[in-house]
PDB file of C-alpha atoms in Angstrom:
ATOM      1  CA  MET A 238     107.147  54.945  93.447  1.00 53.00           C
ATOM      2  CA  SER A 239     110.853  54.234  93.132  1.00 72.00           C
ATOM      3  CA  ASP A 240     112.630  51.462  94.968  1.00 85.00           C
ATOM      4  CA  LEU A 241     114.375  54.013  97.191  1.00 83.00           C
ATOM      5  CA  ALA A 242     111.045  55.542  98.156  1.00 86.00           C
ATOM      6  CA  LYS A 243     109.628  52.085  98.942  1.00 89.00           C
ATOM      7  CA  ASP A 244     112.686  51.236 101.027  1.00 88.00           C
ATOM      8  CA  ALA A 245     112.450  54.574 102.832  1.00 90.00           C
ATOM      9  CA  ALA A 246     108.767  54.020 103.608  1.00 90.00           C
ATOM     10  CA  SER A 247     109.487  50.517 104.871  1.00 91.00           C
ATOM     11  CA  MET A 248     112.301  51.771 107.108  1.00 90.00           C
ATOM     12  CA  ALA A 249     110.134  54.583 108.452  1.00 91.00           C
ATOM     13  CA  LYS A 250     107.422  52.056 109.322  1.00 91.00           C
ATOM     14  CA  GLY A 251     109.973  49.784 111.003  1.00 90.00           C
ATOM     15  CA  SER A 252     111.379  52.717 112.925  1.00 91.00           C
ATOM     16  CA  ALA A 253     107.929  53.644 114.223  1.00 90.00           C
ATOM     17  CA  GLY A 254     107.342  50.048 115.280  1.00 88.00           C
ATOM     18  CA  LEU A 255     110.617  49.864 117.182  1.00 88.00           C
ATOM     19  CA  ARG A 256     109.903  53.159 118.921  1.00 88.00           C
ATOM     20  CA  GLY A 257     106.572  51.773 120.155  1.00 87.00           C
ATOM     21  CA  ALA A 258     107.942  48.468 121.442  1.00 85.00           C
ATOM     22  CA  PRO A 259     109.098  49.768 124.852  1.00 84.00           C
ATOM     23  CA  HIS A 260     105.581  51.054 125.554  1.00 85.00           C
ATOM     24  CA  HIS A 261     104.377  47.450 125.508  1.00 86.00           C
ATOM     25  CA  THR A 262     107.020  46.306 127.982  1.00 86.00           C
ATOM     26  CA  ALA A 263     106.894  49.186 130.474  1.00 88.00           C
ATOM     27  CA  LYS A 264     104.080  47.891 132.718  1.00 91.00           C
ATOM     28  CA  PRO A 265     105.170  44.234 132.704  1.00 89.00           C
ATOM     29  CA  LEU A 266     108.725  45.332 133.507  1.00 89.00           C
ATOM     30  CA  HIS A 267     107.488  47.515 136.369  1.00 89.00           C
ATOM     31  CA  ASP A 268     105.416  44.628 137.749  1.00 89.00           C
ATOM     32  CA  PHE A 269     108.352  42.238 137.405  1.00 85.00           C
ATOM     33  CA  LYS A 270     110.669  44.623 139.267  1.00 87.00           C
ATOM     34  CA  ALA A 271     108.088  45.029 142.024  1.00 86.00           C
ATOM     35  CA  ALA A 272     107.769  41.250 142.337  1.00 83.00           C
ATOM     36  CA  SER A 273     111.520  40.918 142.810  1.00 80.00           C
ATOM     37  CA  HIS A 274     111.149  42.761 146.120  1.00 77.00           C
ATOM     38  CA  ASP A 275     108.402  40.447 147.387  1.00 77.00           C
ATOM     39  CA  LEU A 276     109.493  36.876 147.085  1.00 72.00           C
ATOM     40  CA  SER A 277     107.273  35.678 149.928  1.00 72.00           C
ATOM     41  CA  ALA A 278     105.768  33.105 147.572  1.00 66.00           C
ATOM     42  CA  LEU A 279     108.950  31.096 148.045  1.00 66.00           C
ATOM     43  CA  GLY A 280     108.088  30.756 151.721  1.00 67.00           C
ATOM     44  CA  ALA A 281     110.332  28.653 153.905  1.00 65.00           C
ATOM     45  CA  LEU A 282     111.731  26.819 150.892  1.00 63.00           C
ATOM     46  CA  GLY A 283     113.436  29.980 149.657  1.00 58.00           C
ATOM     47  CA  SER A 284     114.950  30.609 153.062  1.00 63.00           C
ATOM     48  CA  LEU A 285     116.035  27.019 153.528  1.00 63.00           C
ATOM     49  CA  LEU A 286     117.731  26.876 150.167  1.00 65.00           C
ATOM     50  CA  LYS A 287     119.043  30.408 150.538  1.00 70.00           C
ATOM     51  CA  ALA A 288     117.659  30.944 147.060  1.00 74.00           C
ATOM     52  CA  THR A 289     115.779  34.177 147.699  1.00 76.00           C
ATOM     53  CA  GLY A 290     118.824  36.376 147.188  1.00 80.00           C
ATOM     54  CA  ASP A 291     119.861  34.511 144.048  1.00 82.00           C
ATOM     55  CA  ILE A 292     116.363  34.750 142.612  1.00 82.00           C
ATOM     56  CA  ARG A 293     116.190  38.455 143.448  1.00 83.00           C
ATOM     57  CA  ASP A 294     119.573  39.020 141.792  1.00 88.00           C
ATOM     58  CA  GLY A 295     118.455  37.102 138.714  1.00 89.00           C
ATOM     59  CA  MET A 296     115.258  39.116 138.461  1.00 89.00           C
ATOM     60  CA  ASN A 297     117.212  42.356 138.802  1.00 91.00           C
ATOM     61  CA  THR A 298     119.588  41.201 136.045  1.00 94.00           C
ATOM     62  CA  LEU A 299     116.660  40.363 133.755  1.00 93.00           C
ATOM     63  CA  SER A 300     115.141  43.776 134.444  1.00 92.00           C
ATOM     64  CA  ALA A 301     118.402  45.531 133.586  1.00 93.00           C
ATOM     65  CA  LEU A 302     118.728  43.503 130.381  1.00 94.00           C
ATOM     66  CA  THR A 303     115.190  44.442 129.374  1.00 91.00           C
ATOM     67  CA  GLU A 304     115.941  48.122 129.949  1.00 91.00           C
ATOM     68  CA  SER A 305     119.101  47.774 127.843  1.00 93.00           C
ATOM     69  CA  LEU A 306     117.074  46.130 125.113  1.00 91.00           C
ATOM     70  CA  SER A 307     114.679  49.089 125.112  1.00 90.00           C
ATOM     71  CA  GLU A 308     117.626  51.457 124.736  1.00 92.00           C
ATOM     72  CA  GLU A 309     118.912  49.340 121.836  1.00 93.00           C
ATOM     73  CA  TRP A 310     115.482  49.448 120.174  1.00 91.00           C
ATOM     74  CA  ASN A 311     115.465  53.233 120.454  1.00 91.00           C
ATOM     75  CA  ALA A 312     118.940  53.473 118.916  1.00 93.00           C
ATOM     76  CA  GLU A 313     117.934  51.148 116.070  1.00 93.00           C
ATOM     77  CA  ALA A 314     114.742  53.132 115.489  1.00 93.00           C
ATOM     78  CA  LYS A 315     116.730  56.360 115.294  1.00 94.00           C
ATOM     79  CA  LEU A 316     119.176  54.843 112.813  1.00 94.00           C
ATOM     80  CA  LEU A 317     116.358  53.448 110.654  1.00 93.00           C
ATOM     81  CA  GLY A 318     114.704  56.861 110.638  1.00 93.00           C
ATOM     82  CA  GLU A 319     117.919  58.556 109.578  1.00 94.00           C
ATOM     83  CA  VAL A 320     118.538  56.048 106.780  1.00 94.00           C
ATOM     84  CA  SER A 321     114.924  56.461 105.660  1.00 93.00           C
ATOM     85  CA  ASP A 322     115.392  60.243 105.499  1.00 93.00           C
ATOM     86  CA  ALA A 323     118.630  59.799 103.552  1.00 94.00           C
ATOM     87  CA  PHE A 324     116.891  57.495 101.051  1.00 92.00           C
ATOM     88  CA  ASP A 325     114.080  60.026 100.620  1.00 92.00           C
ATOM     89  CA  LEU A 326     116.607  62.784  99.916  1.00 93.00           C
ATOM     90  CA  LEU A 327     118.604  60.589  97.556  1.00 92.00           C
ATOM     91  CA  ASP A 328     115.424  59.691  95.656  1.00 90.00           C
ATOM     92  CA  VAL A 329     114.564  63.383  95.232  1.00 91.00           C
ATOM     93  CA  LEU A 330     118.090  64.196  94.071  1.00 92.00           C
ATOM     94  CA  LEU A 331     118.156  61.307  91.583  1.00 91.00           C
ATOM     95  CA  SER A 332     114.736  62.325  90.215  1.00 89.00           C
ATOM     96  CA  ALA A 333     115.898  65.935  89.820  1.00 91.00           C
ATOM     97  CA  ALA A 334     119.089  64.811  88.101  1.00 92.00           C
ATOM     98  CA  ALA A 335     117.086  62.613  85.696  1.00 89.00           C
ATOM     99  CA  ARG A 336     114.730  65.508  84.867  1.00 90.00           C
ATOM    100  CA  ALA A 337     117.661  67.849  84.294  1.00 92.00           C
ATOM    101  CA  LYS A 338     119.314  65.314  82.026  1.00 90.00           C
ATOM    102  CA  LYS A 339     116.144  64.950  79.906  1.00 88.00           C
ATOM    103  CA  GLY A 340     115.505  68.517  79.381  1.00 74.00           C
TER     104      GLY A 340
END
């Protein structure tokens, strides 16, 4: 197996891994978002410190950042897949050119 083929296989594997990452964060993210709407655990302390709104805003920001990270993972996975495909094609073309040169 040529180095290009090994690199392509490695990139394809990495791409598949990145595509699967958001599946592992979907339920925890959903639960986290739901918890941001029920901050009763803060009790009177949250109301006294007027922290409930700040905590809710922070949780919403973290949720949005996590969603952005998932989008970034998908974009990276797509790019890795495209580079992997290009390496596969280049490997085939180089092999064909070497065979044509030999004979």
